[in-house]
Amino acid sequence: MLASQVLAPTLRDDPANADVVSHRLLLRAGFIRQLGSGLFTWLPLGLRVVQNVEAIVREELNRTGAQEVLMPVVQPAEIWQESGRWDAMGPELLRIIDRHARDYCFSPTHEEVVTDVLRQTMESYRDLPLSVYQINTKFRDEIRPRFGLMRAREFIMKDGYSFHLDDESLDVTYRAMHDAYAAILDRIGLRYRSVQADSGMMGGSDSEEFHVLADSGEDLIAYSPNSGYGANVERAEALSNGERPAPKESLTRVETPNAKTIEGVSKLLGIPPTRCVKTLMVHGTDSLIALILRGDHQLNEIKAAHLDGVIAPLRFASDEEISKSLNVDPGSIGPVELGVPYIVDRSADVLSDFVCGANENGFHLTGVNWLRDTPQGRVEDLRNVEPGDQSPDGSGPLAFARGIEVGHIFKLGRKYTESMNVTVQMPDGDDLYPTMGCYGLGVSRLVAAVVEQCHDEKGILWPKAVAPAMLHIVTINQQRSTAVEQAASNLYIECQREGIEVLWDDREERPGVKFNDAELIGIPYRVTIGDRGLKQGTFEFQHERSESIDVRPDDVISRLVAS
Ligand code: ATP
Ligand code: MG
């Protein structure tokens, strides 16, 4: 590639509205341009990185025995109605209407289509297991597209799907996919963790996410430094903190005028938030339900929404709904004689002599004890884990890190084969719904994650495995020196012969401009060719941001090949 010809428009200044490093650097280095909210064009250098990532993904996926296919992105509403997701997906699903007034959508994911493929192709149980994948464009009308490529609306995903006769067979493919994802991230050279995850809208049981570790990550993950345990905080199990002590205080009603928050009550009564409980009202299937947590703890809405009898996604009761049904303002609710069912978090359940609302405006109760003063209630895990919590596998305290979710693997079960009525006849004549796995990897998000992890204040530092080129040739005063031009041209041709990708900065620009661009673009090796070096018979050779060394022209190729 010749810099004078390639469409790689670098920017000297930071673009407006690019608040994360990957967005900013990919724009500045001329890898992408933005069309609209969550919509991006890949320019040639960026596309090369995408293609390098895709090549690694293909190799590792093919190794698992998965077969590559390509499915339509525009899909008829009927299959989504069959699975029940036409209604369930909500506004993230971009719906379109064709000239015959038929409903279609632009696919956010392909479970329906791949299940339809199975329906059309499967002849007998001998056709299973089947594992297919594609690398394709997805569209999700994200409520807040942000962080550039990390949460785009149109993006590139590798999505894989497998179908099996039994759980053991699904386990084998699920493991193989897990290992393939680890191999992909290892080959790119990223620091990452695989963690237990919530299955979200997809349904199903087991699910793991792969997170590239970076401070800009949207997800918080909890892990045990002493074991392999790791989980998204959305899902990480919170244990109770110890045993419940015996009651010492008597139940007392105290006046708490204007104290409507845990903080206010705790200050007024001089009792720490850890000895108060908070009562949050949500909609249940039959009535309002109270969720009761220790005052300093955070409700985990995802865990709560999974509980039987609680409406998912979680719906908080409004102040009016609370006043109407309980005759008390939200700031004064508590479990004692509440009048609606309650669910108690494990850590609230081990409190004794605690403080809660008295179900009477302006009053709280102190010295409250489960069993003695109010029934124990249903005990569940309702809260987020936090620093200080123990790992649920007993291996010691949890540590926390921010991560960018780049991959997600699920055991889906029979949700789609059942809803779309896809069966296979077994040797004994019985019909069986195949069980299913699905495996997503965000290719474009992964490119951004690489930049989030591999950069410094000057620009990107591409890992060799995905770099847009291996060598950046920077010439000094090329337009005035045939010696420089000739030396660069010889090296360029020789690299091409050796299959080494090169970007040759042959532009008529000042050396400073060329060096800044080279640092911004972040190709792993740089050779600078100028008259001064040529007089000594040397080029300047540099790996990433290390000190440059003088090398003889003949040595460049061998150094690159050896690297
Ligand atoms: P998130 O929680 O970040 O919205 P998700 O759970 O919706 O992700 P999946 O449905 O599992 O994601 O999709 C598989 C992969 O696709 C994700 O792991 C991620 O790498 C990528 N991905 C999902 N949404 C986006 C997006 N808006 N922009 C870029 N990549 C995305
Ligand atoms: Mg999402």
Coordinates of C-alpha atoms and ligand atoms in Angstrom, one line a residue:
M1 CA 0.0 0.0 0.0
L2 CA 1.2 3.4 -0.9
A3 CA 0.2 6.1 1.5
S4 CA -0.2 8.6 -1.4
Q5 CA -2.9 6.4 -2.8
V6 CA -4.6 4.6 0.1
L7 CA -7.7 6.2 1.6
A8 CA -6.4 6.7 5.1
P9 CA -7.2 10.3 6.1
T10 CA -5.5 11.0 9.4
L11 CA -6.8 13.8 11.6
R12 CA -4.4 16.0 13.7
D13 CA -7.0 16.9 16.3
D14 CA -9.4 14.8 18.4
P15 CA -12.8 14.6 16.7
A16 CA -15.8 15.9 18.6
N17 CA -18.2 13.4 20.2
A18 CA -15.7 10.6 20.4
D19 CA -15.4 9.9 24.1
V20 CA -13.6 6.6 24.1
V21 CA -10.1 5.9 23.0
S22 CA -10.9 3.4 20.3
H23 CA -13.5 5.7 18.7
R24 CA -11.1 8.6 18.8
L25 CA -8.0 6.8 17.5
L26 CA -9.8 4.8 14.8
L27 CA -11.2 8.1 13.5
R28 CA -8.0 10.0 13.8
A29 CA -5.8 7.2 12.3
G30 CA -8.2 7.1 9.3
F31 CA -9.5 3.5 9.9
I32 CA -13.2 4.5 10.0
R33 CA -15.6 7.3 9.3
Q34 CA -19.1 7.8 10.8
L35 CA -22.2 8.0 8.7
G36 CA -24.8 8.5 11.5
S37 CA -25.7 7.4 14.9
G38 CA -24.1 3.9 15.4
L39 CA -23.3 3.6 11.6
F40 CA -19.7 3.3 10.4
T41 CA -17.8 2.9 7.2
W42 CA -14.6 0.8 7.4
L43 CA -11.9 2.5 5.3
P44 CA -9.1 0.4 3.8
L45 CA -6.8 0.1 6.8
G46 CA -9.7 -0.6 9.2
L47 CA -11.1 -3.2 6.8
R48 CA -7.7 -4.9 6.8
V49 CA -7.9 -5.3 10.6
V50 CA -11.4 -6.6 10.3
Q51 CA -10.3 -9.1 7.7
N52 CA -7.4 -10.2 9.8
V53 CA -9.7 -10.8 12.8
E54 CA -12.1 -12.6 10.6
A55 CA -9.4 -14.9 9.3
I56 CA -8.4 -15.9 12.8
V57 CA -12.0 -16.4 13.7
R58 CA -12.6 -18.6 10.6
E59 CA -9.5 -20.7 11.3
E60 CA -10.5 -21.4 14.9
L61 CA -14.1 -22.0 14.2
N62 CA -13.4 -24.3 11.3
R63 CA -11.1 -26.3 13.6
T64 CA -14.2 -27.1 15.8
G65 CA -15.9 -28.6 12.8
A66 CA -18.3 -25.8 12.4
Q67 CA -19.3 -25.0 8.8
E68 CA -19.5 -21.5 7.4
V69 CA -22.7 -20.3 5.9
L70 CA -24.2 -16.9 5.0
M71 CA -27.8 -16.1 6.0
P72 CA -30.1 -13.2 4.9
V73 CA -30.1 -10.1 7.0
V74 CA -33.5 -9.1 5.9
Q75 CA -36.0 -11.6 7.3
P76 CA -39.7 -12.1 7.0
A77 CA -41.8 -11.4 10.1
E78 CA -43.4 -14.9 10.0
I79 CA -40.4 -16.7 11.5
W80 CA -40.1 -14.2 14.3
Q81 CA -43.8 -14.5 15.0
E82 CA -43.4 -18.3 15.1
S83 CA -40.7 -18.0 17.8
G84 CA -42.6 -15.4 19.6
R85 CA -39.9 -12.8 19.3
W86 CA -41.6 -10.4 16.9
D87 CA -43.4 -9.0 19.9
A88 CA -40.9 -9.9 22.6
M89 CA -37.9 -8.1 21.0
G90 CA -39.4 -4.6 21.3
P91 CA -37.9 -1.5 19.7
E92 CA -34.4 -2.9 19.3
L93 CA -35.7 -4.9 16.3
L94 CA -35.7 -2.7 13.2
R95 CA -38.9 -3.5 11.3
I96 CA -39.3 -2.8 7.6
I97 CA -42.1 -3.1 5.1
D98 CA -41.7 -4.2 1.5
R99 CA -43.6 -2.9 -1.6
H100 CA -46.2 -5.6 -1.0
A101 CA -46.8 -4.3 2.5
R102 CA -45.3 -7.3 4.0
D103 CA -43.4 -7.1 7.4
Y104 CA -39.7 -7.8 7.6
C105 CA -37.0 -7.0 10.0
F106 CA -33.3 -6.4 9.7
S107 CA -31.8 -9.2 11.7
P108 CA -30.2 -8.5 15.2
T109 CA -29.4 -12.3 15.5
H110 CA -30.2 -15.4 13.5
E111 CA -31.7 -18.1 15.7
E112 CA -35.0 -18.1 13.8
V113 CA -33.3 -18.3 10.3
V114 CA -30.9 -21.1 11.3
T115 CA -33.7 -23.1 12.9
D116 CA -35.6 -22.7 9.6
V117 CA -32.5 -23.9 7.7
L118 CA -32.5 -27.0 9.9
R119 CA -36.2 -27.6 9.3
Q120 CA -35.6 -27.5 5.6
T121 CA -32.4 -29.6 5.5
M122 CA -32.6 -32.2 8.3
E123 CA -33.7 -35.6 7.1
S124 CA -32.9 -37.9 10.0
Y125 CA -31.2 -38.0 13.4
R126 CA -28.0 -38.9 11.6
D127 CA -27.7 -35.3 10.4
L128 CA -27.0 -34.2 14.0
P129 CA -25.0 -32.8 15.6
L130 CA -24.8 -29.8 13.2
S131 CA -22.7 -26.7 13.8
V132 CA -22.7 -23.7 11.5
Y133 CA -21.5 -20.1 11.7
Q134 CA -21.5 -17.0 9.6
I135 CA -19.7 -13.6 9.7
N136 CA -22.4 -11.1 8.9
T137 CA -23.9 -7.7 9.4
K138 CA -26.3 -7.2 12.3
F139 CA -28.6 -4.3 13.1
R140 CA -29.8 -3.5 16.6
D141 CA -31.6 -0.3 17.2
E142 CA -29.7 0.3 20.4
I143 CA -31.4 2.8 22.7
R144 CA -28.1 4.6 23.2
P145 CA -25.5 3.9 20.5
R146 CA -22.3 5.0 22.1
F147 CA -18.5 4.4 22.4
G148 CA -18.1 4.2 18.7
L149 CA -17.9 0.7 17.4
M150 CA -18.4 -0.8 20.8
R151 CA -22.1 -0.1 20.9
A152 CA -23.0 0.6 17.3
R153 CA -26.4 -0.1 15.6
E154 CA -25.0 -1.8 12.5
F155 CA -22.1 -4.0 13.3
I156 CA -20.3 -7.2 12.3
M157 CA -20.8 -10.3 14.2
K158 CA -19.7 -13.9 14.0
D159 CA -22.7 -15.9 15.0
G160 CA -22.6 -19.7 15.3
Y161 CA -25.4 -22.1 16.1
S162 CA -25.4 -25.8 16.8
F163 CA -28.1 -28.5 17.0
H164 CA -27.9 -31.7 19.0
L165 CA -29.9 -34.8 19.9
D166 CA -28.9 -34.6 23.6
D167 CA -27.2 -32.5 26.3
E168 CA -23.9 -34.4 26.2
S169 CA -23.5 -33.6 22.5
L170 CA -24.3 -30.0 23.2
D171 CA -21.7 -30.0 26.0
V172 CA -19.0 -31.1 23.6
T173 CA -19.7 -28.4 21.1
Y174 CA -20.1 -25.7 23.8
R175 CA -16.7 -26.7 25.2
A176 CA -15.1 -26.6 21.8
M177 CA -16.6 -23.1 21.2
H178 CA -15.3 -22.0 24.5
D179 CA -11.8 -23.2 23.6
A180 CA -12.0 -21.6 20.1
Y181 CA -12.9 -18.2 21.6
A182 CA -10.0 -18.5 24.1
A183 CA -7.7 -19.5 21.1
I184 CA -8.9 -16.5 19.1
L185 CA -8.2 -14.0 21.9
D186 CA -4.9 -15.6 22.8
R187 CA -3.8 -15.4 19.1
I188 CA -4.7 -11.7 19.0
G189 CA -2.8 -11.3 22.2
L190 CA -5.5 -9.8 24.4
R191 CA -5.9 -9.9 28.2
Y192 CA -9.4 -11.3 28.8
R193 CA -11.5 -13.4 31.1
S194 CA -14.4 -15.7 30.5
V195 CA -17.1 -15.4 33.1
Q196 CA -20.5 -16.8 33.9
A197 CA -23.2 -14.6 32.4
D198 CA -26.9 -14.0 32.4
S199 CA -28.7 -15.5 29.5
G200 CA -30.9 -12.4 28.9
M201 CA -33.5 -12.4 26.2
M202 CA -32.1 -15.5 24.6
G203 CA -33.4 -17.9 27.2
G204 CA -31.5 -21.1 28.1
S205 CA -29.3 -22.3 30.9
D206 CA -25.5 -22.1 30.8
S207 CA -23.9 -19.1 29.3
E208 CA -20.5 -17.5 29.4
E209 CA -19.2 -14.2 28.3
F210 CA -15.7 -13.3 27.1
H211 CA -14.5 -10.0 28.3
V212 CA -11.5 -8.0 27.1
L213 CA -10.2 -6.2 30.2
A214 CA -10.2 -2.5 29.8
D215 CA -11.2 0.4 32.1
S216 CA -13.5 1.7 29.4
G217 CA -15.5 -1.6 29.5
E218 CA -19.3 -1.2 30.1
D219 CA -19.4 -4.4 32.2
L220 CA -18.2 -5.0 35.7
I221 CA -16.9 -8.5 36.3
A222 CA -16.2 -10.2 39.6
Y223 CA -13.6 -12.9 39.8
S224 CA -11.6 -14.8 42.3
P225 CA -7.9 -14.2 42.1
N226 CA -7.4 -17.6 43.7
S227 CA -9.5 -19.8 41.5
G228 CA -11.0 -19.8 38.0
Y229 CA -14.3 -18.3 39.3
G230 CA -15.5 -15.3 37.3
A231 CA -19.0 -13.8 36.7
N232 CA -20.6 -10.7 35.3
V233 CA -21.8 -8.7 38.2
E234 CA -25.2 -8.9 36.6
R235 CA -25.1 -12.5 37.6
A236 CA -22.4 -13.1 40.2
E237 CA -23.9 -14.9 43.2
A238 CA -23.9 -12.9 46.5
L239 CA -23.6 -14.8 49.7
S240 CA -25.1 -13.8 53.0
N241 CA -22.7 -12.1 55.4
G242 CA -22.4 -14.6 58.3
E243 CA -25.1 -15.9 60.7
R244 CA -28.0 -14.0 62.2
P245 CA -27.3 -13.0 65.9
A246 CA -29.9 -13.5 68.5
P247 CA -32.3 -10.5 69.2
K248 CA -31.2 -8.2 71.9
E249 CA -33.4 -5.1 71.5
S250 CA -37.1 -4.7 71.8
L251 CA -39.3 -3.5 68.9
T252 CA -39.7 0.2 69.1
R253 CA -41.7 2.7 67.0
V254 CA -39.8 6.0 66.5
E255 CA -40.8 9.2 64.9
T256 CA -38.7 10.0 61.8
P257 CA -40.1 13.2 60.3
N258 CA -38.7 14.0 56.9
A259 CA -36.3 11.0 56.9
K260 CA -37.3 9.3 53.7
T261 CA -34.0 7.7 52.6
I262 CA -31.8 5.1 54.2
E263 CA -29.2 7.9 54.6
G264 CA -31.6 10.2 56.3
V265 CA -33.0 7.6 58.7
S266 CA -29.5 6.3 59.5
K267 CA -28.3 9.8 60.3
L268 CA -31.3 10.7 62.3
L269 CA -31.2 7.6 64.4
G270 CA -27.4 7.3 64.6
I271 CA -27.6 3.7 63.2
P272 CA -25.4 2.7 60.3
P273 CA -27.0 1.8 56.9
T274 CA -25.8 -1.8 57.4
R275 CA -28.3 -2.2 60.2
C276 CA -31.2 -0.7 58.2
V277 CA -33.2 -2.5 55.6
K278 CA -34.7 -0.9 52.5
T279 CA -37.9 -2.0 51.0
L280 CA -38.4 -1.7 47.2
M281 CA -41.8 -2.3 45.6
V282 CA -42.1 -4.0 42.3
H283 CA -44.9 -5.6 40.2
G284 CA -45.5 -9.3 40.8
T285 CA -47.8 -11.5 38.7
D286 CA -50.6 -11.3 41.4
S287 CA -49.9 -8.2 43.4
L288 CA -47.1 -5.8 44.3
I289 CA -44.1 -7.5 45.9
A290 CA -41.6 -6.0 48.3
L291 CA -37.9 -6.7 47.8
I292 CA -36.0 -6.2 51.1
L293 CA -32.3 -5.5 51.1
R294 CA -29.7 -4.3 53.6
G295 CA -29.6 -0.5 53.5
D296 CA -26.1 -0.3 51.9
H297 CA -26.7 -2.9 49.3
Q298 CA -27.7 -2.5 45.6
L299 CA -30.6 -4.3 44.1
N300 CA -29.6 -6.5 41.2
E301 CA -32.6 -6.0 38.8
I302 CA -31.6 -9.0 36.6
K303 CA -31.6 -11.4 39.5
A304 CA -34.9 -10.0 40.8
A305 CA -36.6 -10.3 37.4
H306 CA -35.7 -14.0 37.2
L307 CA -37.6 -14.8 40.4
D308 CA -40.9 -16.7 40.2
G309 CA -43.8 -14.4 40.7
V310 CA -41.9 -11.2 39.7
I311 CA -42.7 -9.6 36.4
A312 CA -39.7 -9.5 34.0
P313 CA -38.2 -7.1 33.0
L314 CA -38.5 -5.6 36.5
R315 CA -41.2 -2.9 36.9
F316 CA -40.9 -0.7 40.0
A317 CA -44.2 0.5 41.5
S318 CA -44.8 4.2 41.2
D319 CA -45.3 6.4 44.3
E320 CA -49.0 6.5 43.5
E321 CA -49.3 2.8 43.2
I322 CA -47.6 2.3 46.5
S323 CA -49.7 4.9 48.3
K324 CA -52.9 3.4 46.8
S325 CA -52.1 -0.2 47.7
L326 CA -50.3 0.3 51.0
N327 CA -51.7 3.5 52.3
V328 CA -48.2 4.8 53.1
D329 CA -45.5 6.8 51.3
P330 CA -42.5 4.9 49.8
G331 CA -40.1 6.3 52.4
S332 CA -41.8 4.6 55.3
I333 CA -42.4 1.0 54.1
G334 CA -41.1 -2.0 55.9
P335 CA -41.8 -5.7 56.2
V336 CA -43.7 -5.6 59.5
E337 CA -47.5 -5.9 58.8
L338 CA -46.9 -4.8 55.2
G339 CA -49.9 -6.4 53.6
V340 CA -48.2 -7.7 50.4
P341 CA -45.7 -10.6 50.0
Y342 CA -42.0 -9.9 50.5
I343 CA -38.7 -11.4 49.3
V344 CA -35.7 -10.9 51.5
D345 CA -32.1 -10.8 50.3
R346 CA -29.8 -13.3 52.0
S347 CA -27.8 -10.5 53.7
A348 CA -30.9 -8.8 55.0
D349 CA -32.1 -12.1 56.3
V350 CA -29.1 -12.5 58.6
L351 CA -29.7 -9.1 60.3
S352 CA -31.1 -8.8 63.8
D353 CA -32.2 -5.7 65.7
F354 CA -32.5 -3.8 62.4
V355 CA -34.4 -0.6 61.4
C356 CA -37.2 -0.5 58.8
G357 CA -40.1 1.7 57.8
A358 CA -43.2 1.3 60.1
N359 CA -45.7 1.4 57.3
E360 CA -47.0 4.7 58.7
N361 CA -45.8 8.0 57.3
G362 CA -43.1 9.6 59.4
F363 CA -42.3 6.6 61.5
H364 CA -39.7 3.8 61.5
L365 CA -39.2 0.7 63.7
T366 CA -36.0 -0.1 65.5
G367 CA -34.9 -3.4 67.1
V368 CA -36.8 -5.4 64.5
N369 CA -36.2 -9.1 64.3
W370 CA -37.3 -11.7 61.8
L371 CA -39.6 -14.4 63.2
R372 CA -40.2 -12.6 66.4
D373 CA -41.7 -9.4 64.9
T374 CA -42.5 -10.5 61.3
P375 CA -42.4 -13.7 59.3
Q376 CA -39.1 -14.6 57.8
G377 CA -40.4 -14.4 54.2
R378 CA -38.9 -15.9 51.1
V379 CA -35.1 -15.6 51.1
E380 CA -33.3 -15.1 47.7
D381 CA -30.2 -13.7 46.2
L382 CA -31.3 -10.1 45.3
R383 CA -28.2 -7.9 45.4
N384 CA -25.0 -7.1 43.5
V385 CA -21.8 -8.4 44.8
E386 CA -19.4 -5.8 46.0
P387 CA -15.9 -5.3 47.3
G388 CA -15.4 -7.3 50.5
D389 CA -17.8 -10.1 49.3
Q390 CA -16.5 -13.7 49.3
S391 CA -16.3 -15.7 46.1
P392 CA -19.2 -18.2 46.0
D393 CA -16.8 -21.0 45.4
G394 CA -15.2 -20.4 48.8
S395 CA -11.8 -19.4 47.4
G396 CA -11.5 -16.0 49.2
P397 CA -12.6 -12.4 48.5
L398 CA -13.8 -11.3 45.1
A399 CA -11.8 -8.9 42.9
F400 CA -13.4 -6.6 40.3
A401 CA -12.4 -5.5 36.8
R402 CA -14.1 -3.7 34.0
G403 CA -14.5 -5.6 30.8
I404 CA -15.7 -5.3 27.2
E405 CA -18.0 -8.2 26.3
V406 CA -16.7 -9.4 23.0
G407 CA -18.2 -12.9 22.9
H408 CA -21.1 -14.8 24.4
I409 CA -21.8 -18.5 24.3
F410 CA -25.1 -20.0 25.3
K411 CA -26.8 -23.3 25.8
L412 CA -30.2 -22.4 24.4
G413 CA -32.0 -25.7 24.8
R414 CA -35.2 -26.4 22.8
K415 CA -36.7 -22.9 22.8
Y416 CA -36.5 -22.4 19.1
T417 CA -36.9 -26.0 17.9
E418 CA -40.1 -26.3 20.0
S419 CA -41.6 -22.9 19.1
M420 CA -40.9 -23.5 15.5
N421 CA -41.8 -27.1 15.7
V422 CA -38.7 -28.7 14.3
T423 CA -38.5 -32.4 15.2
V424 CA -36.3 -35.3 14.2
Q425 CA -37.4 -38.9 14.2
M426 CA -35.3 -41.2 16.4
P427 CA -34.5 -44.8 15.6
D428 CA -37.2 -45.9 18.0
G429 CA -39.7 -44.0 16.0
D430 CA -40.2 -41.2 18.6
D431 CA -40.0 -37.6 17.5
L432 CA -37.5 -35.4 19.3
Y433 CA -36.9 -31.6 19.4
P434 CA -33.1 -31.0 18.9
T435 CA -31.4 -29.0 21.6
M436 CA -29.4 -25.9 20.5
G437 CA -26.4 -23.8 21.3
C438 CA -25.6 -20.3 20.1
Y439 CA -22.2 -18.5 20.0
G440 CA -21.8 -14.8 19.2
L441 CA -18.5 -12.9 18.8
G442 CA -18.6 -9.2 18.0
V443 CA -16.0 -8.8 15.3
S444 CA -16.2 -5.0 15.0
R445 CA -16.5 -4.6 18.8
L446 CA -13.4 -6.8 19.1
V447 CA -11.4 -4.4 16.8
A448 CA -12.4 -1.6 19.1
A449 CA -11.5 -3.7 22.2
V450 CA -8.0 -4.3 20.7
V451 CA -7.5 -0.5 20.5
E452 CA -8.8 0.0 24.0
Q453 CA -6.2 -2.4 25.3
C454 CA -3.3 -1.7 22.8
H455 CA -2.6 2.0 22.6
D456 CA -0.6 4.8 24.2
E457 CA -0.9 8.6 24.2
K458 CA 0.5 8.8 20.6
G459 CA -1.7 6.3 19.0
I460 CA -2.6 2.7 18.4
L461 CA -0.2 -0.2 18.9
W462 CA -1.6 -3.0 16.8
P463 CA -0.8 -6.6 17.8
K464 CA 1.0 -8.3 14.9
A465 CA -1.8 -10.8 14.5
V466 CA -4.3 -8.2 13.3
A467 CA -2.2 -5.2 12.3
P468 CA -3.2 -3.6 9.0
A469 CA 0.4 -4.1 7.9
M470 CA 3.6 -5.4 9.4
L471 CA 5.9 -2.7 8.2
H472 CA 5.6 1.0 7.8
I473 CA 8.3 2.5 5.5
V474 CA 8.8 6.2 6.2
T475 CA 10.9 8.1 3.7
I476 CA 12.5 11.4 4.3
N477 CA 12.8 13.9 1.4
Q478 CA 11.9 11.1 -1.0
Q479 CA 10.8 13.7 -3.7
R480 CA 14.3 15.2 -3.7
S481 CA 16.4 12.1 -3.4
T482 CA 16.4 9.3 -5.9
A483 CA 18.7 7.3 -3.6
V484 CA 15.9 7.3 -0.9
E485 CA 13.2 6.6 -3.4
Q486 CA 15.2 3.7 -4.9
A487 CA 16.1 2.2 -1.5
A488 CA 12.5 2.4 -0.3
S489 CA 11.2 0.9 -3.6
N490 CA 13.7 -2.0 -3.3
L491 CA 12.5 -2.8 0.2
Y492 CA 8.9 -2.5 -0.8
I493 CA 9.2 -4.9 -3.6
E494 CA 11.2 -7.4 -1.5
C495 CA 8.6 -7.3 1.2
Q496 CA 5.9 -8.0 -1.3
R497 CA 7.9 -10.9 -2.6
E498 CA 8.1 -12.3 1.0
G499 CA 4.4 -11.8 1.6
I500 CA 5.0 -9.1 4.2
E501 CA 2.3 -6.4 4.2
V502 CA 3.8 -2.9 3.9
L503 CA 2.5 0.6 4.1
W504 CA 5.0 2.9 2.3
D505 CA 4.6 6.6 3.3
D506 CA 5.6 8.0 0.0
R507 CA 3.8 11.3 0.5
E508 CA 5.4 14.7 0.0
E509 CA 5.1 15.6 3.7
R510 CA 7.4 16.9 6.4
P511 CA 9.2 14.1 8.4
G512 CA 7.4 15.3 11.6
V513 CA 4.0 14.8 9.9
K514 CA 4.9 11.4 8.7
F515 CA 6.3 10.3 12.1
N516 CA 3.1 11.5 13.9
D517 CA 0.9 9.6 11.4
A518 CA 3.0 6.5 11.8
E519 CA 2.7 6.6 15.5
L520 CA -1.1 7.2 15.2
I521 CA -1.6 4.3 12.8
G522 CA 0.4 1.9 14.9
I523 CA 1.9 -0.6 12.5
P524 CA 4.2 -2.8 14.5
Y525 CA 7.6 -2.2 12.7
R526 CA 8.9 1.0 11.1
V527 CA 11.8 1.6 8.8
T528 CA 12.9 5.2 8.2
I529 CA 14.9 5.8 5.1
G530 CA 16.8 9.1 4.6
D531 CA 20.0 10.3 2.9
R532 CA 21.8 10.6 6.2
G533 CA 21.5 6.9 7.0
L534 CA 22.0 5.8 3.4
K535 CA 25.5 7.5 3.5
Q536 CA 26.4 5.0 6.2
G537 CA 24.5 2.3 4.4
T538 CA 21.8 1.9 7.1
F539 CA 18.1 2.3 7.7
E540 CA 16.5 3.2 11.0
F541 CA 14.5 0.2 12.3
Q542 CA 12.0 0.5 15.1
H543 CA 9.6 -1.9 16.9
E544 CA 6.5 -0.2 18.3
R545 CA 7.8 2.8 20.5
S546 CA 11.2 1.3 21.3
E547 CA 14.5 3.2 20.5
S548 CA 15.3 2.9 16.8
I549 CA 18.4 1.0 15.8
D550 CA 20.5 1.3 12.6
V551 CA 20.3 -1.8 10.5
R552 CA 21.7 -2.7 7.1
P553 CA 19.0 -2.9 4.4
D554 CA 19.6 -6.6 3.9
D555 CA 18.8 -7.3 7.5
V556 CA 15.3 -5.8 7.5
I557 CA 13.5 -8.7 6.0
S558 CA 15.3 -11.3 8.2
R559 CA 14.3 -9.3 11.3
L560 CA 10.7 -9.1 10.2
V561 CA 10.5 -12.8 9.2
A562 CA 12.1 -13.8 12.6
S563 CA 9.6 -11.6 14.5
Ligands
ATP1 P1 -24.6 -6.2 25.2 O1 -24.9 -6.8 26.5 O2 -23.2 -5.6 25.1 O3 -25.7 -5.4 24.5 P2 -25.5 -8.6 24.0 O4 -25.7 -9.5 25.2 O5 -26.7 -7.9 23.5 O6 -24.4 -7.5 24.3 P3 -25.2 -10.8 22.2 O7 -26.6 -10.8 21.8 O8 -24.7 -11.9 23.0 O9 -24.8 -9.4 22.8 O10 -24.3 -10.6 20.9 C1 -23.0 -11.3 20.7 C2 -21.9 -10.3 20.5 O11 -22.2 -9.2 19.6 C3 -21.6 -9.5 21.8 O12 -20.8 -10.3 22.7 C4 -20.9 -8.3 21.3 O13 -19.5 -8.6 21.1 C5 -21.5 -8.1 20.0 N1 -22.5 -6.9 20.1 C6 -23.7 -6.9 20.6 N2 -24.3 -5.7 20.5 C7 -23.4 -5.0 19.9 C8 -23.4 -3.6 19.4 N3 -24.5 -2.8 19.7 N4 -22.4 -3.1 18.8 C9 -21.3 -3.9 18.5 N5 -21.2 -5.2 18.9 C10 -22.3 -5.7 19.6
MG2 MG -27.4 -6.0 23.6

